[in-house]
């Protein structure tokens, strides 16, 4: 199960990173290091936050272990709230 979770997280991370990499002809690591403006940071933070929500939803969908499901739900709740706070701050 842990391998499935790690694989799913990796696949989603690559799915989010690939368009940025394709546009800039750099690696995902380089993209993260190229955050130079508050707007760049906000975009990266938002994408990272969405990744946390989606991978946690996947864990909720796939896992039968209560401790994993509880942690995944907490991640969904926390990162959903963080996304709302980011939206307020950006307004």
PDB file of N, CA, C and O in Angstrom, residues 42-88:
ATOM      1  N   UNK A  42       3.405  32.367  -5.300  1.00  0.00           N
ATOM      2  CA  UNK A  42       1.977  32.104  -5.106  1.00  0.00           C
ATOM      3  C   UNK A  42       1.502  30.998  -6.044  1.00  0.00           C
ATOM      4  O   UNK A  42       0.755  30.108  -5.631  1.00  0.00           O
ATOM      5  N   UNK A  43       1.959  31.042  -7.289  1.00  0.00           N
ATOM      6  CA  UNK A  43       1.572  30.013  -8.259  1.00  0.00           C
ATOM      7  C   UNK A  43       2.100  28.647  -7.838  1.00  0.00           C
ATOM      8  O   UNK A  43       1.379  27.655  -7.849  1.00  0.00           O
ATOM      9  N   UNK A  44       3.380  28.595  -7.440  1.00  0.00           N
ATOM     10  CA  UNK A  44       3.976  27.334  -7.027  1.00  0.00           C
ATOM     11  C   UNK A  44       3.295  26.804  -5.767  1.00  0.00           C
ATOM     12  O   UNK A  44       2.985  25.623  -5.666  1.00  0.00           O
ATOM     13  N   UNK A  45       3.033  27.687  -4.812  1.00  0.00           N
ATOM     14  CA  UNK A  45       2.387  27.270  -3.567  1.00  0.00           C
ATOM     15  C   UNK A  45       0.979  26.745  -3.834  1.00  0.00           C
ATOM     16  O   UNK A  45       0.556  25.746  -3.245  1.00  0.00           O
ATOM     17  N   UNK A  46       0.268  27.396  -4.723  1.00  0.00           N
ATOM     18  CA  UNK A  46      -1.086  26.964  -5.070  1.00  0.00           C
ATOM     19  C   UNK A  46      -1.073  25.583  -5.718  1.00  0.00           C
ATOM     20  O   UNK A  46      -1.882  24.719  -5.377  1.00  0.00           O
ATOM     21  N   UNK A  47      -0.159  25.376  -6.633  1.00  0.00           N
ATOM     22  CA  UNK A  47      -0.056  24.072  -7.301  1.00  0.00           C
ATOM     23  C   UNK A  47       0.336  22.978  -6.311  1.00  0.00           C
ATOM     24  O   UNK A  47      -0.213  21.877  -6.337  1.00  0.00           O
ATOM     25  N   UNK A  48       1.260  23.295  -5.437  1.00  0.00           N
ATOM     26  CA  UNK A  48       1.681  22.341  -4.414  1.00  0.00           C
ATOM     27  C   UNK A  48       0.522  22.004  -3.487  1.00  0.00           C
ATOM     28  O   UNK A  48       0.309  20.840  -3.130  1.00  0.00           O
ATOM     29  N   UNK A  49      -0.240  23.010  -3.120  1.00  0.00           N
ATOM     30  CA  UNK A  49      -1.397  22.812  -2.255  1.00  0.00           C
ATOM     31  C   UNK A  49      -2.437  21.910  -2.933  1.00  0.00           C
ATOM     32  O   UNK A  49      -2.980  21.004  -2.304  1.00  0.00           O
ATOM     33  N   UNK A  50      -2.693  22.157  -4.208  1.00  0.00           N
ATOM     34  CA  UNK A  50      -3.646  21.321  -4.943  1.00  0.00           C
ATOM     35  C   UNK A  50      -3.161  19.881  -5.009  1.00  0.00           C
ATOM     36  O   UNK A  50      -3.956  18.941  -4.918  1.00  0.00           O
ATOM     37  N   UNK A  51      -1.852  19.690  -5.178  1.00  0.00           N
ATOM     38  CA  UNK A  51      -1.278  18.345  -5.213  1.00  0.00           C
ATOM     39  C   UNK A  51      -1.533  17.632  -3.890  1.00  0.00           C
ATOM     40  O   UNK A  51      -1.918  16.455  -3.879  1.00  0.00           O
ATOM     41  N   UNK A  52      -1.346  18.333  -2.778  1.00  0.00           N
ATOM     42  CA  UNK A  52      -1.592  17.737  -1.465  1.00  0.00           C
ATOM     43  C   UNK A  52      -3.053  17.312  -1.329  1.00  0.00           C
ATOM     44  O   UNK A  52      -3.341  16.225  -0.825  1.00  0.00           O
ATOM     45  N   UNK A  53      -3.969  18.140  -1.764  1.00  0.00           N
ATOM     46  CA  UNK A  53      -5.393  17.816  -1.675  1.00  0.00           C
ATOM     47  C   UNK A  53      -5.715  16.597  -2.537  1.00  0.00           C
ATOM     48  O   UNK A  53      -6.366  15.648  -2.076  1.00  0.00           O
ATOM     49  N   UNK A  54      -5.258  16.603  -3.767  1.00  0.00           N
ATOM     50  CA  UNK A  54      -5.603  15.505  -4.686  1.00  0.00           C
ATOM     51  C   UNK A  54      -4.975  14.183  -4.272  1.00  0.00           C
ATOM     52  O   UNK A  54      -5.624  13.131  -4.367  1.00  0.00           O
ATOM     53  N   UNK A  55      -3.725  14.182  -3.828  1.00  0.00           N
ATOM     54  CA  UNK A  55      -3.110  12.925  -3.391  1.00  0.00           C
ATOM     55  C   UNK A  55      -3.767  12.422  -2.118  1.00  0.00           C
ATOM     56  O   UNK A  55      -3.924  11.203  -1.939  1.00  0.00           O
ATOM     57  N   UNK A  56      -4.196  13.325  -1.269  1.00  0.00           N
ATOM     58  CA  UNK A  56      -4.888  12.911  -0.053  1.00  0.00           C
ATOM     59  C   UNK A  56      -6.266  12.339  -0.377  1.00  0.00           C
ATOM     60  O   UNK A  56      -6.706  11.373   0.250  1.00  0.00           O
ATOM     61  N   UNK A  57      -6.939  12.914  -1.346  1.00  0.00           N
ATOM     62  CA  UNK A  57      -8.227  12.353  -1.778  1.00  0.00           C
ATOM     63  C   UNK A  57      -8.031  10.949  -2.340  1.00  0.00           C
ATOM     64  O   UNK A  57      -8.854  10.058  -2.134  1.00  0.00           O
ATOM     65  N   UNK A  58      -6.933  10.743  -3.048  1.00  0.00           N
ATOM     66  CA  UNK A  58      -6.615   9.419  -3.576  1.00  0.00           C
ATOM     67  C   UNK A  58      -6.409   8.433  -2.423  1.00  0.00           C
ATOM     68  O   UNK A  58      -6.891   7.298  -2.482  1.00  0.00           O
ATOM     69  N   UNK A  59      -5.712   8.859  -1.389  1.00  0.00           N
ATOM     70  CA  UNK A  59      -5.514   8.004  -0.223  1.00  0.00           C
ATOM     71  C   UNK A  59      -6.846   7.659   0.430  1.00  0.00           C
ATOM     72  O   UNK A  59      -7.065   6.511   0.838  1.00  0.00           O
ATOM     73  N   UNK A  60      -7.745   8.627   0.522  1.00  0.00           N
ATOM     74  CA  UNK A  60      -9.071   8.365   1.085  1.00  0.00           C
ATOM     75  C   UNK A  60      -9.839   7.350   0.248  1.00  0.00           C
ATOM     76  O   UNK A  60     -10.538   6.483   0.777  1.00  0.00           O
ATOM     77  N   UNK A  61      -9.695   7.468  -1.046  1.00  0.00           N
ATOM     78  CA  UNK A  61     -10.405   6.575  -1.959  1.00  0.00           C
ATOM     79  C   UNK A  61      -9.857   5.150  -1.911  1.00  0.00           C
ATOM     80  O   UNK A  61     -10.616   4.188  -1.940  1.00  0.00           O
ATOM     81  N   UNK A  62      -8.544   5.028  -1.806  1.00  0.00           N
ATOM     82  CA  UNK A  62      -7.906   3.720  -1.954  1.00  0.00           C
ATOM     83  C   UNK A  62      -7.636   2.983  -0.641  1.00  0.00           C
ATOM     84  O   UNK A  62      -7.623   1.766  -0.624  1.00  0.00           O
ATOM     85  N   UNK A  63      -7.403   3.702   0.429  1.00  0.00           N
ATOM     86  CA  UNK A  63      -6.974   3.050   1.663  1.00  0.00           C
ATOM     87  C   UNK A  63      -8.145   2.547   2.485  1.00  0.00           C
ATOM     88  O   UNK A  63      -9.195   3.181   2.558  1.00  0.00           O
ATOM     89  N   UNK A  64      -7.905   1.426   3.131  1.00  0.00           N
ATOM     90  CA  UNK A  64      -8.880   0.881   4.070  1.00  0.00           C
ATOM     91  C   UNK A  64      -8.394   1.044   5.509  1.00  0.00           C
ATOM     92  O   UNK A  64      -9.140   0.799   6.449  1.00  0.00           O
ATOM     93  N   UNK A  65      -7.151   1.472   5.684  1.00  0.00           N
ATOM     94  CA  UNK A  65      -6.588   1.644   7.030  1.00  0.00           C
ATOM     95  C   UNK A  65      -7.077   2.968   7.621  1.00  0.00           C
ATOM     96  O   UNK A  65      -6.917   4.019   7.020  1.00  0.00           O
ATOM     97  N   UNK A  66      -7.639   2.862   8.816  1.00  0.00           N
ATOM     98  CA  UNK A  66      -8.252   4.040   9.435  1.00  0.00           C
ATOM     99  C   UNK A  66      -7.249   5.147   9.739  1.00  0.00           C
ATOM    100  O   UNK A  66      -7.562   6.316   9.573  1.00  0.00           O
ATOM    101  N   UNK A  67      -6.019   4.783  10.153  1.00  0.00           N
ATOM    102  CA  UNK A  67      -5.036   5.821  10.470  1.00  0.00           C
ATOM    103  C   UNK A  67      -4.612   6.588   9.222  1.00  0.00           C
ATOM    104  O   UNK A  67      -4.437   7.803   9.257  1.00  0.00           O
ATOM    105  N   UNK A  68      -4.508   5.893   8.111  1.00  0.00           N
ATOM    106  CA  UNK A  68      -4.163   6.554   6.842  1.00  0.00           C
ATOM    107  C   UNK A  68      -5.319   7.437   6.395  1.00  0.00           C
ATOM    108  O   UNK A  68      -5.121   8.579   5.982  1.00  0.00           O
ATOM    109  N   UNK A  69      -6.526   6.910   6.508  1.00  0.00           N
ATOM    110  CA  UNK A  69      -7.702   7.683   6.108  1.00  0.00           C
ATOM    111  C   UNK A  69      -7.853   8.932   6.969  1.00  0.00           C
ATOM    112  O   UNK A  69      -8.179  10.008   6.466  1.00  0.00           O
ATOM    113  N   UNK A  70      -7.585   8.824   8.273  1.00  0.00           N
ATOM    114  CA  UNK A  70      -7.694   9.978   9.167  1.00  0.00           C
ATOM    115  C   UNK A  70      -6.656  11.034   8.795  1.00  0.00           C
ATOM    116  O   UNK A  70      -6.972  12.232   8.748  1.00  0.00           O
ATOM    117  N   UNK A  71      -5.428  10.594   8.526  1.00  0.00           N
ATOM    118  CA  UNK A  71      -4.392  11.545   8.136  1.00  0.00           C
ATOM    119  C   UNK A  71      -4.732  12.196   6.798  1.00  0.00           C
ATOM    120  O   UNK A  71      -4.600  13.416   6.633  1.00  0.00           O
ATOM    121  N   UNK A  72      -5.192  11.385   5.848  1.00  0.00           N
ATOM    122  CA  UNK A  72      -5.553  11.920   4.529  1.00  0.00           C
ATOM    123  C   UNK A  72      -6.674  12.944   4.649  1.00  0.00           C
ATOM    124  O   UNK A  72      -6.631  13.998   4.004  1.00  0.00           O
ATOM    125  N   UNK A  73      -7.667  12.673   5.490  1.00  0.00           N
ATOM    126  CA  UNK A  73      -8.762  13.625   5.671  1.00  0.00           C
ATOM    127  C   UNK A  73      -8.259  14.920   6.296  1.00  0.00           C
ATOM    128  O   UNK A  73      -8.673  16.010   5.900  1.00  0.00           O
ATOM    129  N   UNK A  74      -7.341  14.788   7.260  1.00  0.00           N
ATOM    130  CA  UNK A  74      -6.769  15.993   7.866  1.00  0.00           C
ATOM    131  C   UNK A  74      -6.010  16.811   6.834  1.00  0.00           C
ATOM    132  O   UNK A  74      -6.096  18.037   6.804  1.00  0.00           O
ATOM    133  N   UNK A  75      -5.284  16.128   5.941  1.00  0.00           N
ATOM    134  CA  UNK A  75      -4.560  16.830   4.878  1.00  0.00           C
ATOM    135  C   UNK A  75      -5.530  17.545   3.941  1.00  0.00           C
ATOM    136  O   UNK A  75      -5.297  18.688   3.556  1.00  0.00           O
ATOM    137  N   UNK A  76      -6.610  16.872   3.560  1.00  0.00           N
ATOM    138  CA  UNK A  76      -7.616  17.500   2.688  1.00  0.00           C
ATOM    139  C   UNK A  76      -8.179  18.740   3.379  1.00  0.00           C
ATOM    140  O   UNK A  76      -8.246  19.819   2.775  1.00  0.00           O
ATOM    141  N   UNK A  77      -8.570  18.591   4.631  1.00  0.00           N
ATOM    142  CA  UNK A  77      -9.151  19.720   5.369  1.00  0.00           C
ATOM    143  C   UNK A  77      -8.158  20.869   5.498  1.00  0.00           C
ATOM    144  O   UNK A  77      -8.482  22.030   5.189  1.00  0.00           O
ATOM    145  N   UNK A  78      -6.944  20.550   5.944  1.00  0.00           N
ATOM    146  CA  UNK A  78      -5.933  21.589   6.161  1.00  0.00           C
ATOM    147  C   UNK A  78      -5.561  22.304   4.870  1.00  0.00           C
ATOM    148  O   UNK A  78      -5.468  23.534   4.832  1.00  0.00           O
ATOM    149  N   UNK A  79      -5.348  21.547   3.803  1.00  0.00           N
ATOM    150  CA  UNK A  79      -4.913  22.170   2.556  1.00  0.00           C
ATOM    151  C   UNK A  79      -6.065  22.858   1.825  1.00  0.00           C
ATOM    152  O   UNK A  79      -5.833  23.823   1.089  1.00  0.00           O
ATOM    153  N   UNK A  80      -7.285  22.402   2.035  1.00  0.00           N
ATOM    154  CA  UNK A  80      -8.433  23.120   1.483  1.00  0.00           C
ATOM    155  C   UNK A  80      -8.538  24.479   2.170  1.00  0.00           C
ATOM    156  O   UNK A  80      -8.721  25.511   1.505  1.00  0.00           O
ATOM    157  N   UNK A  81      -8.389  24.487   3.491  1.00  0.00           N
ATOM    158  CA  UNK A  81      -8.415  25.756   4.227  1.00  0.00           C
ATOM    159  C   UNK A  81      -7.248  26.651   3.824  1.00  0.00           C
ATOM    160  O   UNK A  81      -7.416  27.861   3.688  1.00  0.00           O
ATOM    161  N   UNK A  82      -6.074  26.065   3.643  1.00  0.00           N
ATOM    162  CA  UNK A  82      -4.910  26.849   3.215  1.00  0.00           C
ATOM    163  C   UNK A  82      -5.159  27.473   1.848  1.00  0.00           C
ATOM    164  O   UNK A  82      -4.795  28.632   1.609  1.00  0.00           O
ATOM    165  N   UNK A  83      -5.797  26.740   0.944  1.00  0.00           N
ATOM    166  CA  UNK A  83      -6.124  27.275  -0.372  1.00  0.00           C
ATOM    167  C   UNK A  83      -7.073  28.457  -0.273  1.00  0.00           C
ATOM    168  O   UNK A  83      -6.911  29.459  -0.978  1.00  0.00           O
ATOM    169  N   UNK A  84      -8.048  28.353   0.618  1.00  0.00           N
ATOM    170  CA  UNK A  84      -8.988  29.473   0.819  1.00  0.00           C
ATOM    171  C   UNK A  84      -8.263  30.690   1.372  1.00  0.00           C
ATOM    172  O   UNK A  84      -8.534  31.834   0.947  1.00  0.00           O
ATOM    173  N   UNK A  85      -7.342  30.469   2.295  1.00  0.00           N
ATOM    174  CA  UNK A  85      -6.576  31.577   2.858  1.00  0.00           C
ATOM    175  C   UNK A  85      -5.677  32.219   1.795  1.00  0.00           C
ATOM    176  O   UNK A  85      -5.524  33.438   1.771  1.00  0.00           O
ATOM    177  N   UNK A  86      -5.090  31.387   0.918  1.00  0.00           N
ATOM    178  CA  UNK A  86      -4.261  31.935  -0.157  1.00  0.00           C
ATOM    179  C   UNK A  86      -5.099  32.802  -1.101  1.00  0.00           C
ATOM    180  O   UNK A  86      -4.651  33.842  -1.547  1.00  0.00           O
ATOM    181  N   UNK A  87      -6.319  32.342  -1.379  1.00  0.00           N
ATOM    182  CA  UNK A  87      -7.205  33.130  -2.248  1.00  0.00           C
ATOM    183  C   UNK A  87      -7.531  34.487  -1.625  1.00  0.00           C
ATOM    184  O   UNK A  87      -7.533  35.509  -2.300  1.00  0.00           O
ATOM    185  N   UNK A  88      -7.811  34.468  -0.309  1.00  0.00           N
ATOM    186  CA  UNK A  88      -8.108  35.727   0.391  1.00  0.00           C
ATOM    187  C   UNK A  88      -6.907  36.663   0.341  1.00  0.00           C
ATOM    188  O   UNK A  88      -7.046  37.867   0.108  1.00  0.00           O
TER     189      UNK A  88
END
